[in-house]
Amino acid sequence: QVQVAESGGGLVHTGDSLRLSCTASGRAGSVYAMAWFRQVEGKEFEFLAQISEIGGRIRYGNSVKGRFTMSRGDTKTTVYLQMNDLKPEDTAVYYCAADERPYEFYSRRSYDYWGQGTQVTVSS
C-alpha cells in the first residue's frame, strides 16, 4: 500500500509565498511520478505540476507557470511545490498524487495514490 501525505498549507495574504511538501511511502525501491493538483470547492480538479517517474522532467499547468515551482527532495519520493505571488484565486485544497506510470500526466484519473489534501487560503 502506497501512502501519500502533503503538508504546508495555511492562510496567507496576497503576494505571499508558501511551500507545500509531499512524501510517498510504501513500496521500497519503487519510483513514482508525482503531481500536484488543486480543487476549489464545487469545481473540477486542476492540474498544477508533475515530475516524471524517469528522468525527472517537470511540467506545469498554464495557470501557474512562472509562479509555482515543483522540485524533488534528496529522495525521489519527496516533492515540493513552491508557490510565489499568491492570489486569492489560488485558494483551494491542494493535493499530491503519485503513480508508477501515469498515462496522462495532467489527468487526475492517471494517479492511483492520493494524499488527503492541504488547504491553502489566500486573503486579499
N, CA, C and O atoms as a MOPAC input file, in Angstrom:
PM7 MOZYME 1SCF
protein

 N      0.83600 1    -1.17300 1     0.00000 1
 C      0.00000 1     0.00000 1     0.00000 1
 C      0.88900 1     1.24800 1     0.00000 1
 O      1.80800 1     1.37300 1     0.80900 1
 N      0.59900 1     2.15100 1    -0.91000 1
 C      1.36400 1     3.39400 1    -1.01200 1
 C      0.59100 1     4.48400 1    -0.29900 1
 O     -0.61300 1     4.64200 1    -0.50100 1
 N      1.28700 1     5.23100 1     0.53200 1
 C      0.66700 1     6.34500 1     1.24200 1
 C      1.28800 1     7.64800 1     0.78200 1
 O      2.50100 1     7.75100 1     0.60200 1
 N      0.44000 1     8.63000 1     0.59800 1
 C      0.87100 1     9.95500 1     0.16800 1
 C      0.40100 1    10.95900 1     1.20500 1
 O     -0.74700 1    10.91600 1     1.64800 1
 N      1.28900 1    11.86100 1     1.58800 1
 C      0.92100 1    12.84600 1     2.59900 1
 C      1.47700 1    14.21200 1     2.22900 1
 O      2.66400 1    14.36500 1     1.94400 1
 N      0.58500 1    15.20700 1     2.24000 1
 C      1.00200 1    16.58500 1     1.97400 1
 C      1.06200 1    17.36100 1     3.28200 1
 O      0.45300 1    16.98700 1     4.28400 1
 N      1.81000 1    18.44200 1     3.23700 1
 C      1.82200 1    19.35700 1     4.37300 1
 C      2.22300 1    20.73700 1     3.87700 1
 O      2.73500 1    20.88200 1     2.76600 1
 N      1.98800 1    21.75100 1     4.70600 1
 C      2.47500 1    23.07500 1     4.38000 1
 C      1.42500 1    24.10800 1     4.02700 1
 O      1.75600 1    25.27000 1     3.79000 1
 N      0.15600 1    23.70200 1     3.98600 1
 C     -0.87800 1    24.67700 1     3.66900 1
 C     -1.08600 1    25.66000 1     4.79900 1
 O     -0.50600 1    25.52200 1     5.87600 1
 N     -1.92300 1    26.66200 1     4.54200 1
 C     -2.21600 1    27.63000 1     5.58200 1
 C     -2.88400 1    28.86100 1     5.02300 1
 O     -3.30100 1    28.89400 1     3.86500 1
 N     -2.98000 1    29.87600 1     5.86600 1
 C     -3.59200 1    31.15000 1     5.49300 1
 C     -2.49000 1    32.17800 1     5.24700 1
 O     -1.64900 1    32.42400 1     6.11100 1
 N     -2.51000 1    32.76900 1     4.06000 1
 C     -1.52500 1    33.78300 1     3.70600 1
 C     -2.23600 1    34.95800 1     3.07100 1
 O     -3.44600 1    34.91800 1     2.84300 1
 N     -1.47800 1    36.00700 1     2.78500 1
 C     -2.03700 1    37.18900 1     2.14000 1
 C     -1.58600 1    37.27700 1     0.69100 1
 O     -0.61500 1    36.63700 1     0.28900 1
 N     -2.29400 1    38.06800 1    -0.07500 1
 C     -1.94400 1    38.27200 1    -1.47500 1
 C     -0.48400 1    38.68800 1    -1.60500 1
 O     -0.00900 1    39.57400 1    -0.89400 1
 N      0.22100 1    38.02800 1    -2.53100 1
 C      1.62200 1    38.32500 1    -2.76300 1
 C      2.58800 1    37.48300 1    -1.94800 1
 O      3.78700 1    37.46700 1    -2.22700 1
 N      2.08200 1    36.79000 1    -0.95200 1
 C      2.93200 1    35.94100 1    -0.11500 1
 C      3.35800 1    34.67700 1    -0.85800 1
 O      2.87100 1    34.37000 1    -1.94600 1
 N      4.28000 1    33.96200 1    -0.23300 1
 C      4.75300 1    32.68300 1    -0.75500 1
 C      4.45500 1    31.58200 1     0.25200 1
 O      4.28300 1    31.82600 1     1.44600 1
 N      4.40000 1    30.36500 1    -0.27000 1
 C      4.13500 1    29.19400 1     0.56800 1
 C      4.78400 1    28.00100 1    -0.10300 1
 O      4.83200 1    27.93300 1    -1.33100 1
 N      5.28300 1    27.06100 1     0.68100 1
 C      5.85300 1    25.84400 1     0.11800 1
 C      5.12600 1    24.64400 1     0.67900 1
 O      5.02900 1    24.46000 1     1.89200 1
 N      4.61700 1    23.82900 1    -0.23300 1
 C      3.97500 1    22.57800 1     0.13800 1
 C      4.96700 1    21.43100 1    -0.01800 1
 O      5.82600 1    21.44600 1    -0.89800 1
 N      4.82900 1    20.44700 1     0.85000 1
 C      5.66300 1    19.25200 1     0.79300 1
 C      4.78700 1    18.02000 1     0.61100 1
 O      3.62400 1    18.00000 1     1.01500 1
 N      5.36400 1    17.00300 1     0.00100 1
 C      4.62500 1    15.75700 1    -0.20000 1
 C      5.60600 1    14.59500 1    -0.16600 1
 O      6.68900 1    14.65700 1    -0.74700 1
 N      5.20700 1    13.54400 1     0.52100 1
 C      6.01800 1    12.33400 1     0.57800 1
 C      5.16400 1    11.12600 1     0.25400 1
 O      4.05300 1    10.97900 1     0.76400 1
 N      5.69500 1    10.26100 1    -0.60300 1
 C      5.04000 1     8.99800 1    -0.92400 1
 C      5.84200 1     7.87400 1    -0.29000 1
 O      7.06500 1     7.83400 1    -0.41900 1
 N      5.17500 1     6.97900 1     0.38000 1
 C      5.88200 1     5.88900 1     1.03100 1
 C      5.07400 1     4.60600 1     0.89700 1
 O      3.85100 1     4.63000 1     0.76000 1
 N      5.78500 1     3.49100 1     0.93900 1
 C      5.09200 1     2.21200 1     0.88500 1
 C      5.94800 1     1.09800 1     0.34300 1
 O      6.35900 1     0.21100 1     1.09200 1
 N      6.22700 1     1.12500 1    -0.94900 1
 C      6.96100 1     0.02600 1    -1.55600 1
 C      8.42500 1     0.41300 1    -1.72600 1
 O      8.75000 1     1.32700 1    -2.48400 1
 N      9.29200 1    -0.27900 1    -1.02600 1
 C     10.71100 1     0.02800 1    -1.09600 1
 C     11.21900 1    -0.13900 1    -2.51700 1
 O     10.92900 1    -1.13600 1    -3.17800 1
 N     11.97700 1     0.84300 1    -2.98200 1
 C     12.57100 1     0.75700 1    -4.30200 1
 C     11.67600 1     1.21800 1    -5.42900 1
 O     12.13000 1     1.30600 1    -6.57000 1
 N     10.41800 1     1.51700 1    -5.14800 1
 C      9.52100 1     1.96700 1    -6.20700 1
 C      9.83300 1     3.40800 1    -6.59100 1
 O     10.26600 1     4.21200 1    -5.76500 1
 N      9.60300 1     3.71100 1    -7.85500 1
 C      9.79300 1     5.06300 1    -8.36700 1
 C      8.44800 1     5.55000 1    -8.87500 1
 O      7.75400 1     4.82800 1    -9.59100 1
 N      8.08200 1     6.75200 1    -8.51600 1
 C      6.77800 1     7.26700 1    -8.86800 1
 C      6.89600 1     8.57900 1    -9.62700 1
 O      7.80100 1     9.38100 1    -9.39400 1
 N      5.95500 1     8.77100 1   -10.54000 1
 C      5.67500 1    10.11400 1   -10.99800 1
 C      4.83200 1    10.75900 1    -9.91300 1
 O      3.95400 1    10.11400 1    -9.34100 1
 N      5.09200 1    12.03400 1    -9.62600 1
 C      4.32200 1    12.71000 1    -8.58800 1
 C      3.81200 1    14.02600 1    -9.13500 1
 O      4.48500 1    14.70300 1    -9.91200 1
 N      2.61600 1    14.37100 1    -8.71500 1
 C      1.95500 1    15.54400 1    -9.28600 1
 C      1.22300 1    16.32500 1    -8.21700 1
 O      0.89800 1    15.81300 1    -7.14500 1
 N      0.97700 1    17.56300 1    -8.53900 1
 C      0.16400 1    18.44000 1    -7.69400 1
 C     -1.09400 1    18.84100 1    -8.44900 1
 O     -1.04800 1    19.20600 1    -9.62400 1
 N     -2.19500 1    18.76600 1    -7.76200 1
 C     -3.48200 1    19.23200 1    -8.26100 1
 C     -4.08900 1    20.12700 1    -7.17900 1
 O     -3.64900 1    20.13200 1    -6.02900 1
 N     -5.09700 1    20.87100 1    -7.57900 1
 C     -5.86900 1    21.61100 1    -6.58500 1
 C     -7.33700 1    21.56800 1    -6.97100 1
 O     -7.69900 1    21.34500 1    -8.12600 1
 N     -8.16300 1    21.78800 1    -5.96700 1
 C     -9.59500 1    21.79100 1    -6.22000 1
 C    -10.24400 1    22.89900 1    -5.42000 1
 O    -10.12100 1    22.95900 1    -4.19600 1
 N    -10.93000 1    23.76800 1    -6.12200 1
 C    -11.79300 1    24.75100 1    -5.49600 1
 C    -13.12400 1    24.06200 1    -5.26300 1
 O    -13.59700 1    23.30900 1    -6.11400 1
 N    -13.72200 1    24.31600 1    -4.12500 1
 C    -14.96700 1    23.63300 1    -3.76900 1
 C    -15.99800 1    23.78200 1    -4.88300 1
 O    -16.29700 1    24.88500 1    -5.34000 1
 N    -16.52500 1    22.65400 1    -5.29800 1
 C    -17.56000 1    22.65500 1    -6.32700 1
 C    -17.03600 1    22.66700 1    -7.74500 1
 O    -17.81800 1    22.64700 1    -8.69600 1
 N    -15.71900 1    22.69900 1    -7.90300 1
 C    -15.15300 1    22.73500 1    -9.24700 1
 C    -14.29800 1    21.50600 1    -9.50400 1
 O    -14.01900 1    20.71900 1    -8.60000 1
 N    -13.88900 1    21.36000 1   -10.76000 1
 C    -13.05800 1    20.22400 1   -11.13700 1
 C    -11.63200 1    20.36600 1   -10.59000 1
 O    -11.17500 1    21.46100 1   -10.26300 1
 N    -10.96300 1    19.24200 1   -10.50300 1
 C     -9.54800 1    19.24900 1   -10.15900 1
 C     -8.76100 1    19.96200 1   -11.24500 1
 O     -9.04200 1    19.81000 1   -12.43400 1
 N     -7.77200 1    20.74100 1   -10.82400 1
 C     -6.92300 1    21.45600 1   -11.76600 1
 C     -5.49200 1    20.94200 1   -11.64200 1
 O     -4.93300 1    20.88200 1   -10.54700 1
 N     -4.91300 1    20.57700 1   -12.77000 1
 C     -3.52900 1    20.11500 1   -12.79100 1
 C     -2.59000 1    21.29800 1   -12.59600 1
 O     -2.76000 1    22.34500 1   -13.22200 1
 N     -1.59500 1    21.12600 1   -11.72000 1
 C     -0.64000 1    22.19300 1   -11.45800 1
 C      0.75800 1    21.85800 1   -11.96400 1
 O      1.36500 1    22.64600 1   -12.69000 1
 N      1.26500 1    20.69800 1   -11.58500 1
 C      2.62600 1    20.35000 1   -11.95900 1
 C      2.85200 1    18.86300 1   -11.75600 1
 O      2.17600 1    18.21600 1   -10.95700 1
 N      3.81900 1    18.33400 1   -12.49800 1
 C      4.15900 1    16.91500 1   -12.38300 1
 C      5.63400 1    16.72000 1   -12.63400 1
 O      6.23200 1    17.39700 1   -13.47100 1
 N      6.21900 1    15.78300 1   -11.89800 1
 C      7.58000 1    15.35100 1   -12.17100 1
 C      7.52200 1    13.89100 1   -12.58900 1
 O      6.90400 1    13.06700 1   -11.91400 1
 N      8.16400 1    13.57700 1   -13.69900 1
 C      8.04200 1    12.23600 1   -14.26000 1
 C      8.80600 1    11.20700 1   -13.43400 1
 O      9.73200 1    11.53900 1   -12.69400 1
 N      8.39300 1     9.95100 1   -13.58100 1
 C      8.99600 1     8.87600 1   -12.80200 1
 C     10.41600 1     8.57100 1   -13.26400 1
 O     11.25500 1     8.12800 1   -12.47900 1
 N     10.67300 1     8.81000 1   -14.53400 1
 C     12.01400 1     8.57700 1   -15.06900 1
 C     12.49400 1     9.86800 1   -15.70500 1
 O     11.78800 1    10.49200 1   -16.49700 1
 N     13.67900 1    10.24600 1   -15.35100 1
 C     14.25100 1    11.46100 1   -15.95100 1
 C     13.96700 1    12.72100 1   -15.16700 1
 O     14.71000 1    13.69700 1   -15.27700 1
 N     12.92000 1    12.72300 1   -14.38700 1
 C     12.62700 1    13.89100 1   -13.56800 1
 C     12.16000 1    15.11400 1   -14.33800 1
 O     12.35200 1    16.24500 1   -13.89100 1
 N     11.54300 1    14.88800 1   -15.50100 1
 C     11.02500 1    16.02800 1   -16.26400 1
 C      9.86800 1    16.66000 1   -15.49700 1
 O      9.02300 1    15.95800 1   -14.94200 1
 N      9.83800 1    17.98500 1   -15.47000 1
 C      8.78800 1    18.70100 1   -14.76000 1
 C      7.93300 1    19.45800 1   -15.75600 1
 O      8.44100 1    20.15100 1   -16.63800 1
 N      6.63600 1    19.31500 1   -15.60300 1
 C      5.68500 1    20.02300 1   -16.47900 1
 C      4.67300 1    20.75200 1   -15.61200 1
 O      4.35400 1    20.32900 1   -14.50100 1
 N      4.17700 1    21.86300 1   -16.15300 1
 C      3.29400 1    22.73000 1   -15.38800 1
 C      1.99400 1    22.99300 1   -16.11300 1
 O      1.92500 1    22.97500 1   -17.34200 1
 N      0.96200 1    23.23700 1   -15.32000 1
 C     -0.27900 1    23.72800 1   -15.88500 1
 C     -0.13300 1    25.19400 1   -16.24400 1
 O      0.66400 1    25.90800 1   -15.63500 1
 N     -0.88800 1    25.64200 1   -17.21600 1
 C     -0.73000 1    27.00500 1   -17.72100 1
 C     -1.02100 1    28.06900 1   -16.65900 1
 O     -0.40800 1    29.13700 1   -16.66000 1
 N     -1.93900 1    27.78000 1   -15.77400 1
 C     -2.36400 1    28.80800 1   -14.82600 1
 C     -1.30300 1    29.13800 1   -13.77500 1
 O     -1.39900 1    30.17200 1   -13.11400 1
 N     -0.30400 1    28.28800 1   -13.61000 1
 C      0.68000 1    28.52300 1   -12.55000 1
 C      2.10400 1    28.64900 1   -13.06200 1
 O      3.03700 1    28.81800 1   -12.27700 1
 N      2.27200 1    28.56800 1   -14.36700 1
 C      3.61900 1    28.71100 1   -14.93500 1
 C      4.19300 1    30.05900 1   -14.54900 1
 O      3.52600 1    31.08800 1   -14.65700 1
 N      5.43400 1    30.04100 1   -14.09800 1
 C      6.10300 1    31.28300 1   -13.72600 1
 C      5.91700 1    31.67300 1   -12.27200 1
 O      6.70100 1    32.46200 1   -11.74600 1
 N      4.89700 1    31.13800 1   -11.61000 1
 C      4.67600 1    31.47400 1   -10.19300 1
 C      4.93400 1    30.28300 1    -9.27700 1
 O      5.40100 1    30.45300 1    -8.15000 1
 N      4.63600 1    29.09200 1    -9.75100 1
 C      4.80800 1    27.87700 1    -8.94900 1
 C      5.98900 1    27.08500 1    -9.49000 1
 O      6.19400 1    27.00600 1   -10.70200 1
 N      6.75800 1    26.50200 1    -8.58800 1
 C      7.89200 1    25.68600 1    -8.97600 1
 C      7.84500 1    24.36900 1    -8.22600 1
 O      7.77600 1    24.33800 1    -6.99800 1
 N      7.88500 1    23.28700 1    -8.97900 1
 C      7.92700 1    21.96000 1    -8.36100 1
 C      9.37000 1    21.48000 1    -8.34000 1
 O     10.13500 1    21.72500 1    -9.27300 1
 N      9.72800 1    20.79600 1    -7.26600 1
 C     11.07600 1    20.25600 1    -7.17400 1
 C     11.02900 1    18.94900 1    -6.40300 1
 O     10.03500 1    18.60800 1    -5.76300 1
 N     12.13300 1    18.23600 1    -6.48700 1
 C     12.21500 1    16.95500 1    -5.80400 1
 C     13.25800 1    17.05800 1    -4.69700 1
 O     14.26800 1    17.74500 1    -4.84400 1
 N     13.00200 1    16.36600 1    -3.58400 1
 C     13.94200 1    16.35200 1    -2.49200 1
 C     15.08800 1    15.38800 1    -2.73100 1
 O     15.25700 1    14.86200 1    -3.83200 1
 N     15.86600 1    15.16600 1    -1.69700 1
 C     17.01100 1    14.26900 1    -1.81600 1
 C     16.58400 1    12.84400 1    -2.13600 1
 O     17.30400 1    12.10900 1    -2.81100 1
 N     15.41500 1    12.46200 1    -1.65000 1
 C     14.87500 1    11.16100 1    -2.02300 1
 C     13.85000 1    11.37900 1    -3.12300 1
 O     13.22300 1    12.43700 1    -3.18400 1
 N     13.67900 1    10.42100 1    -3.96800 1
 C     12.77300 1    10.58100 1    -5.10400 1
 C     11.31200 1    10.49800 1    -4.71400 1
 O     10.42500 1    10.66300 1    -5.55100 1
 N     11.06800 1    10.24200 1    -3.44200 1
 C      9.68000 1    10.12200 1    -3.00900 1
 C      9.20000 1    11.34800 1    -2.25900 1
 O      8.11700 1    11.33000 1    -1.67500 1
 N      9.98100 1    12.40700 1    -2.26300 1
 C      9.56900 1    13.66200 1    -1.64900 1
 C      9.62700 1    14.76400 1    -2.68700 1
 O     10.63400 1    14.93200 1    -3.37500 1
 N      8.54000 1    15.51400 1    -2.79700 1
 C      8.50000 1    16.63000 1    -3.72800 1
 C      7.96200 1    17.86400 1    -3.01500 1
 O      7.35600 1    17.78500 1    -1.94700 1
 N      8.20500 1    18.98900 1    -3.63900 1
 C      7.77300 1    20.26700 1    -3.08000 1
 C      7.06600 1    21.07900 1    -4.15400 1
 O      7.27300 1    20.88300 1    -5.35100 1
 N      6.23600 1    21.98400 1    -3.69600 1
 C      5.62200 1    22.95600 1    -4.59100 1
 C      5.82200 1    24.32800 1    -3.95800 1
 O      5.18300 1    24.67600 1    -2.96500 1
 N      6.72200 1    25.09300 1    -4.55800 1
 C      6.96600 1    26.45700 1    -4.10500 1
 C      5.99300 1    27.37300 1    -4.82400 1
 O      5.97900 1    27.43300 1    -6.05400 1
 N      5.18500 1    28.08300 1    -4.06100 1
 C      4.16200 1    28.94300 1    -4.64200 1
 C      4.47100 1    30.38500 1    -4.28100 1
 O      4.50500 1    30.75500 1    -3.10700 1
 N      4.69200 1    31.18300 1    -5.29800 1
 C      5.03600 1    32.59300 1    -5.09500 1
 C      3.94000 1    33.50000 1    -5.62200 1
 O      3.12000 1    33.09000 1    -6.44500 1
 N      3.93200 1    34.73800 1    -5.14000 1
 C      2.97600 1    35.73600 1    -5.59200 1
 C      1.54700 1    35.18100 1    -5.56100 1
 O      0.82400 1    35.23800 1    -6.55600 1
 N      1.17000 1    34.66300 1    -4.43800 1
 C     -0.13600 1    34.02900 1    -4.31700 1
 C     -1.27100 1    35.04300 1    -4.43600 1
 O     -1.15200 1    36.19300 1    -4.01200 1
 N     -2.36600 1    34.58600 1    -5.02000 1
 C     -3.53200 1    35.43300 1    -5.27500 1
 C     -4.75400 1    34.78200 1    -4.63000 1
 O     -4.74300 1    33.58100 1    -4.36100 1
 N     -5.77800 1    35.54100 1    -4.38700 1
 C     -6.99600 1    34.95000 1    -3.80000 1
 C     -7.54400 1    33.78800 1    -4.62000 1
 O     -8.10300 1    32.84600 1    -4.05800 1
 N     -7.39200 1    33.84200 1    -5.92200 1
 C     -7.88500 1    32.74600 1    -6.76200 1
 C     -7.06800 1    31.46900 1    -6.63200 1
 O     -7.44900 1    30.43700 1    -7.18500 1
 N     -5.96600 1    31.51800 1    -5.91800 1
 C     -5.21100 1    30.30800 1    -5.62600 1
 C     -5.77700 1    29.55800 1    -4.41900 1
 O     -5.31800 1    28.46400 1    -4.09100 1
 N     -6.75300 1    30.13900 1    -3.77500 1
 C     -7.37800 1    29.48000 1    -2.63200 1
 C     -8.03600 1    28.18700 1    -3.07400 1
 O     -8.89200 1    28.18600 1    -3.95900 1
 N     -7.63200 1    27.08600 1    -2.45400 1
 C     -8.12300 1    25.76400 1    -2.84600 1
 C     -7.55600 1    24.72200 1    -1.88300 1
 O     -6.72200 1    25.02500 1    -1.03000 1
 N     -8.02500 1    23.50500 1    -2.04100 1
 C     -7.37800 1    22.37100 1    -1.38900 1
 C     -6.34600 1    21.81400 1    -2.37700 1
 O     -6.66700 1    21.52100 1    -3.52900 1
 N     -5.14200 1    21.67900 1    -1.91900 1
 C     -4.05200 1    21.21500 1    -2.76700 1
 C     -3.75500 1    19.75400 1    -2.46000 1
 O     -3.59600 1    19.36200 1    -1.30400 1
 N     -3.68600 1    18.95900 1    -3.52300 1
 C     -3.47000 1    17.52800 1    -3.39800 1
 C     -2.18200 1    17.10800 1    -4.09000 1
 O     -1.80100 1    17.63900 1    -5.13300 1
 N     -1.53600 1    16.14700 1    -3.47600 1
 C     -0.39100 1    15.49200 1    -4.08600 1
 C     -0.83000 1    14.09300 1    -4.51200 1
 O     -1.58600 1    13.42400 1    -3.80700 1
 N     -0.34400 1    13.66400 1    -5.67500 1
 C     -0.70600 1    12.35400 1    -6.19500 1
 C      0.52900 1    11.65200 1    -6.71600 1
 O      1.51100 1    12.29400 1    -7.09000 1
 N      0.47500 1    10.32300 1    -6.73900 1
 C      1.61400 1     9.53800 1    -7.20800 1
 C      1.12000 1     8.33800 1    -8.00800 1
 O      0.02600 1     7.81900 1    -7.78700 1
 N      1.95600 1     7.92400 1    -8.93400 1
 C      1.65100 1     6.72100 1    -9.69800 1
 C      2.92800 1     6.21900 1   -10.34200 1
 O      3.82000 1     7.00500 1   -10.66100 1
 N      3.01900 1     4.89200 1   -10.53800 1
 C      4.22800 1     4.34700 1   -11.14600 1
 C      4.34400 1     4.76200 1   -12.60400 1
 O      5.43600 1     5.07100 1   -13.08000 1
 N      3.21700 1     4.77000 1   -13.31600 1
 C      3.23700 1     5.12800 1   -14.74200 1
 C      1.92500 1     5.81400 1   -15.12900 1
 O      1.04700 1     5.17200 1   -15.70600 1
 N      1.77900 1     7.08100 1   -14.82900 1
 C      0.54200 1     7.76300 1   -15.23400 1
 C      0.45000 1     7.85200 1   -16.74700 1
 O      1.42500 1     8.22200 1   -17.40000 1
 N     -0.69900 1     7.52300 1   -17.31600 1
 C     -0.78900 1     7.50400 1   -18.78000 1
 C     -1.03600 1     8.89000 1   -19.35800 1
 O     -0.69700 1     9.14400 1   -20.51400 1
 N     -1.61500 1     9.77800 1   -18.58300 1
 C     -1.75700 1    11.18100 1   -18.98300 1
 C     -1.31700 1    12.02800 1   -17.80300 1
 O     -2.01200 1    12.06400 1   -16.78700 1
 N     -0.21200 1    12.69500 1   -17.90400 1
 C      0.39700 1    13.32000 1   -16.72800 1
 C     -0.48700 1    14.39200 1   -16.10800 1
 O     -0.35800 1    14.69100 1   -14.92100 1
 N     -1.39800 1    14.98100 1   -16.91100 1
 C     -2.21000 1    16.10300 1   -16.45400 1
 C     -3.58300 1    15.68100 1   -15.93200 1
 O     -4.35000 1    16.51600 1   -15.45300 1
 N     -3.89100 1    14.38800 1   -16.02600 1
 C     -5.21900 1    13.90100 1   -15.67300 1
 C     -5.21500 1    13.25900 1   -14.29600 1
 O     -4.39000 1    12.39100 1   -14.01100 1
 N     -6.13200 1    13.68400 1   -13.44900 1
 C     -6.17800 1    13.10600 1   -12.10300 1
 C     -6.50000 1    11.62500 1   -12.12800 1
 O     -6.14200 1    10.89600 1   -11.20300 1
 N     -7.17000 1    11.17500 1   -13.17400 1
 C     -7.52700 1     9.75200 1   -13.27900 1
 C     -6.32900 1     8.85900 1   -13.51800 1
 O     -6.43300 1     7.63800 1   -13.40700 1
 N     -5.18900 1     9.45600 1   -13.84400 1
 C     -3.98600 1     8.67500 1   -14.10600 1
 C     -3.23400 1     8.27800 1   -12.84300 1
 O     -2.29500 1     7.48300 1   -12.89700 1
 N     -3.64300 1     8.82700 1   -11.71800 1
 C     -2.88500 1     8.62000 1   -10.48700 1
 C     -3.68000 1     7.76900 1    -9.50400 1
 O     -4.83600 1     8.06100 1    -9.19900 1
 N     -3.04800 1     6.72600 1    -9.02400 1
 C     -3.72100 1     5.79800 1    -8.11200 1
 C     -3.62600 1     6.21200 1    -6.65200 1
 O     -4.48100 1     5.83600 1    -5.85100 1
 N     -2.60800 1     6.97600 1    -6.29200 1
 C     -2.35000 1     7.24700 1    -4.87900 1
 C     -2.45000 1     8.74700 1    -4.61600 1
 O     -1.84900 1     9.56600 1    -5.31200 1
 N     -3.22800 1     9.07700 1    -3.58800 1
 C     -3.52800 1    10.48200 1    -3.29500 1
 C     -3.36500 1    10.78000 1    -1.80900 1
 O     -3.61400 1     9.93500 1    -0.94900 1
 N     -2.94000 1    12.00300 1    -1.54200 1
 C     -2.94100 1    12.47700 1    -0.17400 1
 C     -4.31300 1    12.99600 1     0.21100 1
 O     -5.23900 1    13.01700 1    -0.60000 1
 N     -4.42500 1    13.41400 1     1.45800 1
 C     -5.70500 1    13.89600 1     1.97900 1
 C     -5.98800 1    15.33700 1     1.57100 1
 O     -7.12100 1    15.80600 1     1.67000 1
 N     -4.96700 1    16.02500 1     1.11800 1
 C     -5.14000 1    17.41900 1     0.72100 1
 C     -4.75700 1    18.37200 1     1.84000 1
 O     -4.86500 1    18.04400 1     3.02200 1
 N     -4.31400 1    19.54400 1     1.45200 1
 C     -3.97800 1    20.58400 1     2.42500 1
 C     -4.58600 1    21.90100 1     1.93800 1
 O     -4.45800 1    22.26300 1     0.76900 1
 N     -5.23900 1    22.59700 1     2.84100 1
 C     -5.94200 1    23.82200 1     2.47600 1
 C     -4.96900 1    24.98800 1     2.37300 1
 O     -4.13600 1    25.21300 1     3.25100 1
 N     -5.10200 1    25.71800 1     1.27300 1
 C     -4.37200 1    26.97600 1     1.10700 1
 C     -5.41300 1    28.07700 1     0.93200 1
 O     -6.26600 1    28.00700 1     0.04700 1
 N     -5.33300 1    29.07400 1     1.77300 1
 C     -6.25900 1    30.19800 1     1.69800 1
 C     -5.45300 1    31.47800 1     1.54900 1
 O     -4.55200 1    31.76300 1     2.33800 1
 N     -5.80000 1    32.24900 1     0.51000 1
 C     -5.10100 1    33.49900 1     0.24900 1
 C     -6.09500 1    34.63800 1     0.43100 1
 O     -7.07800 1    34.73400 1    -0.30300 1
 N     -5.84400 1    35.48100 1     1.38800 1
 C     -6.74700 1    36.60100 1     1.64400 1
 C     -6.26400 1    37.83400 1     0.89400 1
 O     -5.06700 1    38.02700 1     0.68200 1
 N     -7.22200 1    38.65800 1     0.50000 1
 C     -6.87700 1    39.85800 1    -0.27900 1
 C     -6.52800 1    41.02300 1     0.63300 1
 O     -6.21300 1    42.11200 1     0.15200 1

